Amino acid sequence: MALIYDEPSRTFGEYLLIPNLTTKQCTPANVDLLAPVARFKADPGEFPPDPRKSPLTINVPITSAMMQSVSGAELGIALARVGGLSFIFGSQSIESEAEMVRQVKNYKAGFVVSDSNLRPDARLADALALTRRTGHSTVAITDDGTPTGRLQGILTSRDYRIGHTPLDTAVRDLMTPFEAIHSGRAGITLQQANELIWKHKLNCLPIIDAQQRLVYLVFRKDHDAHQEHPLENVDKEKRLVIGAGINSRDFTERVPALMEAGADVLCIDSSDGYSEWQRDTIEFVKSRYGSRGLVGAGNVVDREGFLYLVESGADFVKVGIGGGSICITREQKGIGRGQASAVIEVARARDEYFRKTGHYVPICSDGGISQDYHVTLALAMGADFVMMGRYFARFDEAPGRKVRINNQTMKEYWGEGSNRARNWQRYDHGGSGKSQLEFEEGVDSYVPYAGKLKDNLDVTLAKVRSTMCNCGSLNLRELYQRARLTVASSVSIHEGGVHDVIPRDMRSVPSET
Ligand code: RVP
């Protein structure tokens, strides 16, 4: 007979936190958001254990989803710089995923790998299409059109007049040629580069090697960016920390390439992780790389799924099925669970496992975060960190294009289970031999454009820290231990919104009488 759970499947929007005593030292500036990412051993009597024992920690408990429309190298860099962690999407060729990992690992504050490059014989029309796509107006002209080819010149919007310069003009006839530009030699410090920028009144300084090959660009606006990132997540060699998505199909080739590129942590990307395929994948990583190969698994929504992955050796477990904003798995297949119920049950299983074995295995709440306060609720319910897709897809650093719809600026955001992403490995159960999606489990959509990642994340984290002070908690362990949560009735949810007033927006400004 089927097991029917007595409790309904609940989600974040149904809960509220009840404040605890706020002591005087409990101020947002004193709140520490450090979170463990990978499993570690500790004394079972020490509960919750100190996250600093984990081989990998993050300064901010936020990760970005391994999705084509979310986690490329640019977002990976931006998120690591503010203390979080990205997982580069795995639904691309092994070479291009490894290249994105390398770009993040090679990132030096202020030095950027040029993302807009053309050959000298390209036409002005190509340059305009490229700058529209990347949003960057400085184009490096290299002999082979790659970011590391021999530098021939630089093209900026000051080198042509739209509407006047013929679109078929070769960029070699418009660019400032190499002989006329100032450049720096690879190996110079950011301070030296900035001195050249100021001395020659430049907007951009190309950095080249002994063979005149382009290595980086340094822009004037990045001048003091370094001091703005005290929570940056870096490895022992001061390189940014980055994760990478893998699947349970081509892992014997993909994992070595990503490890070679410098990925700090891997994660198996699957909508349903309670499978023998995941066990094989974890075993491969562990047998090949031992404790150096950190690998998360998932997604699961219950105790059994969690324990299966933990006993298979997973370093962290991702929780959530069907709650993603672009996800239609519940509609298509009728599987899944409300995100809050899933996190609460899996957190209990993690605690039980830790008390029994002394192994603490972090859990990640993945998907369904539609309000900033849902982050705090997920952490209060026991998630060690959260993963978000929609949230990040809105930012400049996400790969989707910016478009205007109904007079509003939007960004594209598409699910990994949509026909656009065609990430069949994420949904495959094996057996058929088919390498394609048989039906969609995700949609292609738009989200309102929201600007820079850092500006938005600063506000979200300010809310998290403030709520933690309401709950009398200076770190995430205290929050989990002390949090008191209540299920809100639908009438009290209504009470929590603006009610019984007419909001003073543009439509309601009274006319002068
Ligand atoms: P959200 O933050 O609510 O946009 O959810 C992001 C999560 O949704 C991802 O981390 C992933 O687990 C899930 N996802 C990604 N693609 C799809 C799909 O096409 N159904 N779902």
Short mmCIF file of C-alpha atoms and ligand atoms in Angstrom, two decimals:
data_model
loop_
_atom_site.label_atom_id
_atom_site.label_comp_id
_atom_site.label_asym_id
_atom_site.label_seq_id
_atom_site.Cartn_x
_atom_site.Cartn_y
_atom_site.Cartn_z
CA MET A 1 0.00 0.00 0.00
CA ALA A 2 1.29 3.48 -0.80
CA LEU A 3 2.70 5.53 2.04
CA ILE A 4 0.78 8.78 2.37
CA TYR A 5 2.51 11.44 4.47
CA ASP A 6 0.28 13.06 7.12
CA GLU A 7 1.94 16.48 6.83
CA PRO A 8 1.29 18.55 3.72
CA SER A 9 4.26 19.55 1.62
CA ARG A 10 5.06 23.12 2.66
CA THR A 11 7.13 25.87 1.17
CA PHE A 12 9.01 28.95 2.44
CA GLY A 13 6.17 31.43 1.93
CA GLU A 14 4.11 29.55 4.53
CA TYR A 15 6.53 30.22 7.40
CA LEU A 16 7.56 33.17 9.54
CA LEU A 17 10.37 33.59 12.07
CA ILE A 18 9.58 34.70 15.62
CA PRO A 19 12.16 37.13 17.11
CA ASN A 20 14.40 36.21 20.06
CA LEU A 21 16.15 38.59 22.43
CA THR A 22 18.59 40.82 20.50
CA THR A 23 21.67 41.45 22.64
CA LYS A 24 23.67 44.65 22.26
CA GLN A 25 26.58 42.94 20.53
CA CYS A 26 24.17 41.39 18.02
CA THR A 27 24.55 44.00 15.28
CA PRO A 28 24.60 43.32 11.52
CA ALA A 29 28.30 44.25 11.37
CA ASN A 30 29.09 41.46 13.85
CA VAL A 31 27.17 38.76 11.98
CA ASP A 32 29.36 36.06 10.45
CA LEU A 33 27.84 34.19 7.46
CA LEU A 34 30.62 31.60 7.02
CA ALA A 35 29.23 28.25 5.82
CA PRO A 36 30.74 24.79 5.25
CA VAL A 37 30.54 23.36 1.72
CA ALA A 38 32.15 19.93 2.11
CA ARG A 39 31.79 17.17 4.69
CA PHE A 40 34.06 17.08 7.73
CA LYS A 41 34.58 15.13 10.92
CA ALA A 42 33.92 16.63 14.35
CA ASP A 43 33.04 15.57 17.87
CA PRO A 44 29.34 14.53 17.76
CA GLY A 45 28.91 16.27 21.13
CA GLU A 46 29.78 19.60 19.49
CA PHE A 47 26.53 20.52 17.78
CA PRO A 48 26.28 22.15 15.33
CA PRO A 49 30.01 21.69 14.63
CA ASP A 50 32.38 24.53 13.72
CA PRO A 51 32.21 25.08 9.91
CA ARG A 52 35.91 26.04 9.86
CA LYS A 53 36.69 22.32 10.09
CA SER A 54 35.33 21.83 6.58
CA PRO A 55 37.94 21.52 3.79
CA LEU A 56 35.95 24.13 1.84
CA THR A 57 34.03 27.05 3.30
CA ILE A 58 32.35 30.10 1.79
CA ASN A 59 32.07 33.50 3.44
CA VAL A 60 28.49 33.98 2.30
CA PRO A 61 26.06 30.99 2.19
CA ILE A 62 24.96 31.58 -1.38
CA THR A 63 25.73 29.66 -4.57
CA SER A 64 24.57 30.10 -8.16
CA ALA A 65 22.78 27.38 -10.10
CA MET A 66 24.69 25.34 -12.69
CA MET A 67 22.60 26.59 -15.57
CA GLN A 68 23.45 27.96 -19.03
CA SER A 69 21.54 31.16 -18.27
CA VAL A 70 23.22 31.69 -14.89
CA SER A 71 26.73 30.46 -14.17
CA GLY A 72 29.38 31.35 -16.72
CA ALA A 73 32.87 32.61 -15.89
CA GLU A 74 31.79 36.24 -15.47
CA LEU A 75 29.18 35.42 -12.84
CA GLY A 76 31.59 32.95 -11.21
CA ILE A 77 34.13 35.72 -10.75
CA ALA A 78 31.59 38.27 -9.50
CA LEU A 79 30.07 35.87 -6.96
CA ALA A 80 33.38 34.57 -5.58
CA ARG A 81 34.52 38.16 -5.14
CA VAL A 82 31.62 38.89 -2.79
CA GLY A 83 32.00 35.67 -0.81
CA GLY A 84 29.69 33.19 -2.57
CA LEU A 85 30.35 30.33 -4.97
CA SER A 86 29.26 29.56 -8.53
CA PHE A 87 28.94 26.18 -10.16
CA ILE A 88 29.82 26.57 -13.85
CA PHE A 89 27.11 24.87 -15.95
CA GLY A 90 27.90 21.37 -17.14
CA SER A 91 25.54 21.33 -20.15
CA GLN A 92 28.27 22.36 -22.57
CA SER A 93 31.31 20.67 -24.08
CA ILE A 94 33.97 19.47 -21.66
CA GLU A 95 36.50 21.85 -23.25
CA SER A 96 34.37 24.96 -22.90
CA GLU A 97 33.38 24.16 -19.30
CA ALA A 98 37.06 23.59 -18.39
CA GLU A 99 37.93 26.87 -20.14
CA MET A 100 35.38 28.76 -18.00
CA VAL A 101 36.84 27.20 -14.84
CA ARG A 102 40.31 28.28 -16.00
CA GLN A 103 39.10 31.82 -16.63
CA VAL A 104 37.90 32.11 -13.04
CA LYS A 105 41.07 30.53 -11.61
CA ASN A 106 43.28 32.81 -13.72
CA TYR A 107 41.35 35.91 -12.79
CA LYS A 108 43.44 38.63 -11.25
CA ALA A 109 41.57 41.55 -9.73
CA GLY A 110 41.54 44.38 -12.23
CA PHE A 111 42.96 42.19 -15.06
CA VAL A 112 40.24 40.90 -17.36
CA VAL A 113 40.45 38.42 -20.20
CA SER A 114 39.05 40.25 -23.23
CA ASP A 115 35.61 38.90 -24.14
CA SER A 116 35.14 41.00 -27.32
CA ASN A 117 37.69 40.07 -29.97
CA LEU A 118 37.78 40.18 -33.77
CA ARG A 119 40.24 39.56 -36.61
CA PRO A 120 41.50 42.60 -38.57
CA ASP A 121 39.49 41.57 -41.64
CA ALA A 122 36.17 41.57 -39.72
CA ARG A 123 33.69 44.30 -40.76
CA LEU A 124 32.22 47.13 -38.71
CA ALA A 125 28.87 45.24 -38.80
CA ASP A 126 30.58 42.34 -36.98
CA ALA A 127 31.97 44.71 -34.36
CA LEU A 128 28.54 46.25 -33.73
CA ALA A 129 26.90 42.83 -33.39
CA LEU A 130 29.64 41.76 -30.98
CA THR A 131 29.42 44.83 -28.76
CA ARG A 132 25.62 44.49 -28.64
CA ARG A 133 26.01 40.87 -27.50
CA THR A 134 28.70 41.45 -24.87
CA GLY A 135 27.64 44.92 -23.78
CA HIS A 136 31.34 45.98 -23.91
CA SER A 137 32.47 48.69 -26.32
CA THR A 138 36.22 47.93 -26.32
CA VAL A 139 37.11 45.30 -28.94
CA ALA A 140 40.58 43.76 -29.10
CA ILE A 141 41.72 43.10 -32.67
CA THR A 142 43.98 40.06 -32.71
CA ASP A 143 45.46 38.15 -35.65
CA ASP A 144 43.20 35.13 -35.06
CA GLY A 145 40.25 36.86 -33.36
CA THR A 146 40.85 35.07 -30.02
CA PRO A 147 41.43 36.66 -26.59
CA THR A 148 45.05 35.46 -26.67
CA GLY A 149 46.03 36.13 -30.29
CA ARG A 150 48.73 38.64 -31.40
CA LEU A 151 47.38 42.09 -30.68
CA GLN A 152 46.92 44.19 -33.85
CA GLY A 153 44.95 47.10 -32.44
CA ILE A 154 42.02 48.27 -30.34
CA LEU A 155 38.61 49.35 -31.61
CA THR A 156 36.30 51.48 -29.47
CA SER A 157 33.08 53.38 -30.14
CA ARG A 158 35.19 56.51 -30.74
CA ASP A 159 36.68 54.93 -33.88
CA TYR A 160 33.48 54.96 -35.98
CA ARG A 161 30.27 56.94 -36.43
CA ILE A 162 27.12 54.89 -36.53
CA GLY A 163 25.05 55.93 -39.53
CA HIS A 164 28.08 57.42 -41.30
CA THR A 165 30.83 54.82 -41.38
CA PRO A 166 29.93 52.12 -43.97
CA LEU A 167 29.10 48.86 -42.21
CA ASP A 168 31.34 46.86 -44.51
CA THR A 169 34.50 48.83 -43.55
CA ALA A 170 37.22 46.44 -42.35
CA VAL A 171 38.02 46.97 -38.66
CA ARG A 172 41.75 47.18 -39.55
CA ASP A 173 40.96 50.53 -41.23
CA LEU A 174 39.12 51.86 -38.17
CA MET A 175 41.07 50.54 -35.15
CA THR A 176 43.90 52.32 -33.37
CA PRO A 177 46.85 50.18 -34.55
CA PHE A 178 49.18 48.44 -32.11
CA GLU A 179 52.05 50.87 -32.83
CA ALA A 180 49.89 53.77 -31.64
CA ILE A 181 48.58 52.29 -28.39
CA HIS A 182 50.14 52.08 -24.96
CA SER A 183 50.42 48.59 -23.53
CA GLY A 184 51.82 46.91 -20.43
CA ARG A 185 53.96 43.77 -20.20
CA ALA A 186 52.55 40.58 -18.62
CA GLY A 187 53.69 40.35 -15.00
CA ILE A 188 53.16 44.01 -14.08
CA THR A 189 51.14 44.70 -10.94
CA LEU A 190 47.74 46.34 -10.88
CA GLN A 191 49.34 49.39 -9.31
CA GLN A 192 51.86 49.70 -12.17
CA ALA A 193 49.08 49.23 -14.73
CA ASN A 194 47.06 51.97 -13.09
CA GLU A 195 50.05 54.32 -13.13
CA LEU A 196 50.29 53.84 -16.92
CA ILE A 197 46.55 54.40 -17.27
CA TRP A 198 46.73 57.71 -15.41
CA LYS A 199 49.99 58.85 -17.00
CA HIS A 200 48.70 58.34 -20.57
CA LYS A 201 45.05 59.23 -19.79
CA LEU A 202 43.82 55.83 -21.04
CA ASN A 203 40.50 54.08 -20.60
CA CYS A 204 41.97 50.67 -21.25
CA LEU A 205 45.48 49.24 -21.07
CA PRO A 206 46.15 45.98 -22.96
CA ILE A 207 48.66 43.67 -21.30
CA ILE A 208 50.76 41.65 -23.75
CA ASP A 209 53.47 38.99 -23.53
CA ALA A 210 56.92 38.96 -25.21
CA GLN A 211 55.34 37.72 -28.49
CA GLN A 212 52.82 40.60 -28.53
CA ARG A 213 50.06 38.15 -27.62
CA LEU A 214 47.16 39.66 -25.68
CA VAL A 215 46.93 38.43 -22.07
CA TYR A 216 44.58 40.85 -20.28
CA LEU A 217 42.92 44.22 -20.47
CA VAL A 218 42.99 46.62 -17.51
CA PHE A 219 40.22 49.21 -17.41
CA ARG A 220 40.40 52.53 -15.63
CA LYS A 221 37.11 51.88 -13.81
CA ASP A 222 38.51 48.80 -12.04
CA HIS A 223 41.07 50.99 -10.31
CA ASP A 224 40.12 50.45 -6.68
CA ALA A 225 37.81 47.45 -7.04
CA HIS A 226 40.09 45.30 -4.90
CA GLN A 227 39.44 47.08 -1.61
CA GLU A 228 35.68 46.67 -2.09
CA HIS A 229 35.73 42.89 -1.67
CA PRO A 230 36.78 41.92 1.87
CA LEU A 231 34.74 38.67 1.79
CA GLU A 232 36.32 37.33 -1.44
CA ASN A 233 36.57 33.50 -1.48
CA VAL A 234 40.08 32.51 -2.47
CA ASP A 235 42.17 29.33 -2.36
CA LYS A 236 45.63 28.94 -0.76
CA GLU A 237 47.23 30.56 -3.80
CA LYS A 238 44.82 33.51 -3.58
CA ARG A 239 42.91 32.43 -6.69
CA LEU A 240 39.11 32.73 -6.70
CA VAL A 241 37.20 29.59 -5.68
CA ILE A 242 34.93 27.98 -8.30
CA GLY A 243 32.68 24.93 -8.60
CA ALA A 244 31.64 22.99 -11.71
CA GLY A 245 28.64 20.88 -12.67
CA ILE A 246 29.10 17.30 -13.87
CA ASN A 247 26.69 14.58 -14.98
CA SER A 248 26.52 10.85 -14.45
CA ARG A 249 27.12 10.07 -18.15
CA ASP A 250 30.48 11.47 -19.28
CA PHE A 251 32.14 11.84 -15.86
CA THR A 252 35.20 9.74 -16.70
CA GLU A 253 36.27 12.41 -19.21
CA ARG A 254 34.67 15.54 -17.74
CA VAL A 255 35.93 15.18 -14.16
CA PRO A 256 39.66 14.92 -15.06
CA ALA A 257 39.38 17.94 -17.39
CA LEU A 258 37.70 20.04 -14.70
CA MET A 259 40.15 18.96 -11.99
CA GLU A 260 43.01 19.78 -14.33
CA ALA A 261 41.49 23.23 -14.97
CA GLY A 262 41.46 23.85 -11.20
CA ALA A 263 37.82 23.34 -10.11
CA ASP A 264 37.67 23.47 -6.30
CA VAL A 265 34.47 21.45 -6.00
CA LEU A 266 32.23 19.48 -8.36
CA CYS A 267 28.52 18.82 -8.17
CA ILE A 268 26.43 16.23 -9.97
CA ASP A 269 23.59 18.02 -11.71
CA SER A 270 20.41 15.99 -11.75
CA SER A 271 16.76 16.68 -11.09
CA ASP A 272 16.50 13.38 -9.16
CA GLY A 273 19.70 12.34 -7.42
CA TYR A 274 18.45 9.26 -5.57
CA SER A 275 19.99 6.91 -8.12
CA GLU A 276 22.70 4.32 -8.62
CA TRP A 277 24.12 6.52 -11.40
CA GLN A 278 25.08 9.09 -8.80
CA ARG A 279 26.75 6.49 -6.61
CA ASP A 280 28.96 5.41 -9.56
CA THR A 281 29.88 9.03 -10.28
CA ILE A 282 30.82 9.79 -6.67
CA GLU A 283 32.84 6.58 -6.43
CA PHE A 284 34.78 7.51 -9.56
CA VAL A 285 35.70 10.97 -8.19
CA LYS A 286 36.69 9.57 -4.80
CA SER A 287 38.72 6.65 -6.15
CA ARG A 288 40.58 8.89 -8.62
CA TYR A 289 41.17 11.97 -6.44
CA GLY A 290 40.65 10.91 -2.81
CA SER A 291 40.04 13.77 -0.40
CA ARG A 292 41.14 16.29 -3.06
CA GLY A 293 38.08 15.52 -5.17
CA LEU A 294 35.18 17.28 -3.48
CA VAL A 295 31.83 16.36 -5.00
CA GLY A 296 28.26 17.28 -4.14
CA ALA A 297 25.27 15.21 -5.23
CA GLY A 298 21.50 15.53 -5.52
CA ASN A 299 18.81 16.55 -5.75
CA VAL A 300 16.84 14.74 -3.07
CA VAL A 301 13.85 15.70 -0.95
CA ASP A 302 13.84 13.19 1.88
CA ARG A 303 15.85 11.33 4.48
CA GLU A 304 16.31 8.17 2.41
CA GLY A 305 17.70 10.01 -0.59
CA PHE A 306 20.06 12.02 1.62
CA LEU A 307 21.42 8.96 3.43
CA TYR A 308 21.94 7.07 0.18
CA LEU A 309 24.12 9.86 -1.25
CA VAL A 310 26.00 10.40 2.02
CA GLU A 311 26.80 6.71 2.29
CA SER A 312 27.95 6.82 -1.32
CA GLY A 313 30.51 9.45 -0.27
CA ALA A 314 28.92 12.77 -1.29
CA ASP A 315 30.60 15.84 0.24
CA PHE A 316 27.35 17.81 0.29
CA VAL A 317 23.80 17.08 -0.73
CA LYS A 318 21.51 19.32 -2.71
CA VAL A 319 17.83 19.43 -1.73
CA GLY A 320 14.86 20.33 -3.94
CA ILE A 321 12.74 18.84 -6.70
CA GLY A 322 10.30 20.87 -8.74
CA GLY A 323 10.55 24.16 -6.83
CA GLY A 324 12.70 26.05 -9.36
CA SER A 325 11.05 29.12 -10.87
CA ILE A 326 11.43 27.75 -14.42
CA CYS A 327 10.75 24.13 -13.45
CA ILE A 328 7.67 22.19 -14.59
CA THR A 329 8.74 18.79 -13.27
CA ARG A 330 5.83 18.70 -10.80
CA GLU A 331 3.34 19.50 -13.57
CA GLN A 332 4.87 17.08 -16.05
CA LYS A 333 5.58 14.12 -13.77
CA GLY A 334 3.90 14.77 -10.44
CA ILE A 335 7.10 14.32 -8.42
CA GLY A 336 8.62 16.74 -5.95
CA ARG A 337 8.06 18.22 -2.54
CA GLY A 338 7.47 21.68 -1.04
CA GLN A 339 10.93 23.14 -0.51
CA ALA A 340 10.51 23.90 3.21
CA SER A 341 9.31 20.37 4.07
CA ALA A 342 12.20 18.89 2.07
CA VAL A 343 14.85 21.05 3.77
CA ILE A 344 13.44 20.42 7.26
CA GLU A 345 13.41 16.63 6.83
CA VAL A 346 16.86 16.44 5.22
CA ALA A 347 18.38 18.75 7.87
CA ARG A 348 17.07 16.39 10.56
CA ALA A 349 18.59 13.42 8.76
CA ARG A 350 21.94 15.26 8.50
CA ASP A 351 21.93 16.01 12.26
CA GLU A 352 21.01 12.44 13.12
CA TYR A 353 23.80 11.13 10.86
CA PHE A 354 26.30 13.52 12.44
CA ARG A 355 25.37 12.53 15.99
CA LYS A 356 25.73 8.86 15.04
CA THR A 357 28.94 9.01 13.00
CA GLY A 358 30.69 12.34 13.69
CA HIS A 359 30.50 13.14 9.94
CA TYR A 360 28.83 16.45 9.17
CA VAL A 361 27.55 16.60 5.58
CA PRO A 362 26.36 20.09 4.57
CA ILE A 363 23.08 20.47 2.71
CA CYS A 364 22.16 23.04 0.06
CA SER A 365 18.60 24.26 -0.46
CA ASP A 366 18.26 24.52 -4.25
CA GLY A 367 15.50 26.39 -6.06
CA GLY A 368 12.28 28.18 -5.18
CA ILE A 369 13.79 31.23 -3.48
CA SER A 370 11.56 34.04 -4.68
CA GLN A 371 11.99 36.56 -1.84
CA ASP A 372 15.16 37.64 -0.04
CA TYR A 373 13.75 36.45 3.30
CA HIS A 374 13.42 32.90 1.92
CA VAL A 375 17.23 32.71 2.14
CA THR A 376 17.07 33.32 5.90
CA LEU A 377 14.21 30.85 6.29
CA ALA A 378 16.14 28.15 4.43
CA LEU A 379 19.18 28.72 6.69
CA ALA A 380 16.99 28.77 9.82
CA MET A 381 15.42 25.46 8.74
CA GLY A 382 18.88 23.91 8.55
CA ALA A 383 20.28 24.51 5.06
CA ASP A 384 24.03 25.21 5.24
CA PHE A 385 23.80 27.26 2.06
CA VAL A 386 21.35 27.97 -0.74
CA MET A 387 21.51 27.77 -4.54
CA MET A 388 19.63 30.22 -6.76
CA GLY A 389 19.03 30.54 -10.48
CA ARG A 390 16.36 33.19 -11.17
CA TYR A 391 17.95 35.54 -8.64
CA PHE A 392 21.27 35.64 -10.52
CA ALA A 393 19.86 35.48 -14.07
CA ARG A 394 18.68 39.10 -13.59
CA PHE A 395 22.18 40.53 -13.30
CA ASP A 396 24.66 42.02 -15.79
CA GLU A 397 27.11 39.18 -15.13
CA ALA A 398 24.66 36.39 -16.14
CA PRO A 399 25.02 35.08 -19.72
CA GLY A 400 21.43 35.73 -20.93
CA ARG A 401 20.74 38.60 -23.34
CA LYS A 402 19.13 41.85 -22.22
CA VAL A 403 15.86 42.56 -24.10
CA ARG A 404 13.13 45.22 -24.00
CA ILE A 405 9.62 43.87 -23.51
CA ASN A 406 6.61 46.15 -22.93
CA ASN A 407 8.95 49.04 -22.20
CA GLN A 408 10.74 47.10 -19.48
CA THR A 409 14.30 45.75 -19.60
CA MET A 410 14.42 41.99 -19.07
CA LYS A 411 17.05 39.24 -19.15
CA GLU A 412 16.57 35.81 -20.62
CA TYR A 413 16.34 32.91 -18.17
CA TRP A 414 15.82 29.36 -19.40
CA GLY A 415 15.64 26.04 -17.53
CA GLU A 416 18.10 23.21 -18.06
CA GLY A 417 15.13 20.97 -18.88
CA SER A 418 13.84 23.30 -21.60
CA ASN A 419 14.28 22.60 -25.30
CA ARG A 420 16.61 25.57 -25.42
CA ALA A 421 19.15 24.08 -22.96
CA ARG A 422 18.61 20.44 -23.97
CA ASN A 423 20.40 19.20 -20.86
CA TRP A 424 19.12 15.64 -21.31
CA GLN A 425 21.79 14.19 -18.99
CA ARG A 426 20.12 15.98 -16.06
CA TYR A 427 16.87 14.07 -16.61
CA ASP A 428 18.07 10.80 -18.14
CA HIS A 429 17.36 7.46 -16.46
CA GLY A 430 19.58 5.49 -18.81
CA GLY A 431 18.52 2.49 -20.84
CA SER A 432 16.96 4.07 -23.94
CA GLY A 433 20.28 4.98 -25.53
CA LYS A 434 18.66 8.25 -26.63
CA SER A 435 20.67 11.38 -26.05
CA GLN A 436 17.83 13.89 -26.09
CA LEU A 437 14.94 15.16 -23.97
CA GLU A 438 11.74 13.21 -24.54
CA PHE A 439 9.65 15.98 -23.00
CA GLU A 440 10.43 19.33 -21.42
CA GLU A 441 10.76 19.81 -17.66
CA GLY A 442 11.62 23.50 -17.82
CA VAL A 443 10.59 26.68 -19.60
CA ASP A 444 12.31 29.49 -21.49
CA SER A 445 11.45 32.80 -19.82
CA TYR A 446 12.37 36.42 -19.02
CA VAL A 447 13.18 38.00 -15.66
CA PRO A 448 13.31 41.73 -14.90
CA TYR A 449 16.82 43.09 -15.37
CA ALA A 450 18.30 44.17 -12.02
CA GLY A 451 21.81 45.57 -12.66
CA LYS A 452 25.03 44.50 -10.96
CA LEU A 453 25.31 41.34 -8.86
CA LYS A 454 27.16 43.04 -6.00
CA ASP A 455 24.64 45.87 -5.58
CA ASN A 456 21.76 43.39 -5.29
CA LEU A 457 23.53 40.81 -3.14
CA ASP A 458 24.59 43.53 -0.69
CA VAL A 459 20.92 44.34 -0.09
CA THR A 460 19.89 40.68 0.21
CA LEU A 461 22.66 40.02 2.72
CA ALA A 462 21.79 43.15 4.69
CA LYS A 463 18.30 41.69 5.13
CA VAL A 464 19.69 38.28 6.16
CA ARG A 465 22.03 39.85 8.74
CA SER A 466 19.27 42.09 10.08
CA THR A 467 16.86 39.15 10.51
CA MET A 468 19.60 37.15 12.21
CA CYS A 469 19.91 39.99 14.74
CA ASN A 470 16.13 39.84 15.29
CA CYS A 471 16.62 36.16 16.02
CA GLY A 472 19.54 36.85 18.40
CA SER A 473 22.07 35.00 16.22
CA LEU A 474 25.61 36.04 15.36
CA ASN A 475 26.35 33.14 13.03
CA LEU A 476 24.52 30.47 11.05
CA ARG A 477 24.97 27.81 13.73
CA GLU A 478 23.25 30.03 16.27
CA LEU A 479 20.48 30.83 13.81
CA TYR A 480 19.74 27.14 13.24
CA GLN A 481 19.86 26.35 16.95
CA ARG A 482 17.77 29.30 18.12
CA ALA A 483 15.31 29.89 15.27
CA ARG A 484 11.63 29.60 16.11
CA LEU A 485 9.36 29.24 13.11
CA THR A 486 5.61 29.31 12.79
CA VAL A 487 3.35 28.23 9.96
CA ALA A 488 1.38 31.29 8.83
CA SER A 489 -2.29 30.97 7.94
CA SER A 490 -3.33 32.37 4.56
CA VAL A 491 -5.11 35.24 6.36
CA SER A 492 -1.97 36.15 8.32
CA ILE A 493 0.06 36.05 5.08
CA HIS A 494 -2.40 38.62 3.72
CA GLU A 495 -1.93 40.67 6.91
CA GLY A 496 1.85 40.65 6.27
CA GLY A 497 1.47 42.46 2.95
CA VAL A 498 0.33 46.05 2.41
CA HIS A 499 -3.40 46.09 3.16
CA ASP A 500 -6.31 48.47 3.57
CA VAL A 501 -4.42 51.41 2.07
CA ILE A 502 -3.95 52.68 -1.45
CA PRO A 503 -0.18 52.54 -2.15
CA ARG A 504 1.17 55.93 -3.16
CA ASP A 505 2.58 55.00 -6.57
CA MET A 506 2.29 56.94 -9.83
CA ARG A 507 -1.30 55.85 -10.46
CA SER A 508 -2.53 57.14 -7.12
CA VAL A 509 -0.89 60.59 -6.97
CA PRO A 510 -3.85 62.94 -6.36
CA SER A 511 -4.32 65.82 -8.76
CA GLU A 512 -3.96 69.34 -7.31
CA THR A 513 -7.30 71.02 -6.63
P1 RVP B 1 15.28 29.11 -9.08
O1 RVP B 1 16.34 29.74 -8.22
O2 RVP B 1 13.96 29.05 -8.39
O3 RVP B 1 15.20 29.74 -10.43
O4 RVP B 1 15.71 27.58 -9.27
C1 RVP B 1 16.95 27.19 -9.80
C2 RVP B 1 17.05 25.68 -9.75
O5 RVP B 1 16.05 25.08 -10.58
C3 RVP B 1 18.35 25.09 -10.27
O6 RVP B 1 19.41 25.15 -9.37
C4 RVP B 1 17.95 23.66 -10.60
O7 RVP B 1 17.97 22.81 -9.46
C5 RVP B 1 16.50 23.80 -11.03
N1 RVP B 1 16.34 23.76 -12.49
C6 RVP B 1 17.20 24.16 -13.47
N2 RVP B 1 16.61 23.94 -14.65
C7 RVP B 1 15.41 23.42 -14.36
C8 RVP B 1 14.39 22.99 -15.32
O8 RVP B 1 14.51 23.23 -16.51
N3 RVP B 1 13.36 22.35 -14.83
N4 RVP B 1 15.24 23.32 -13.04
#
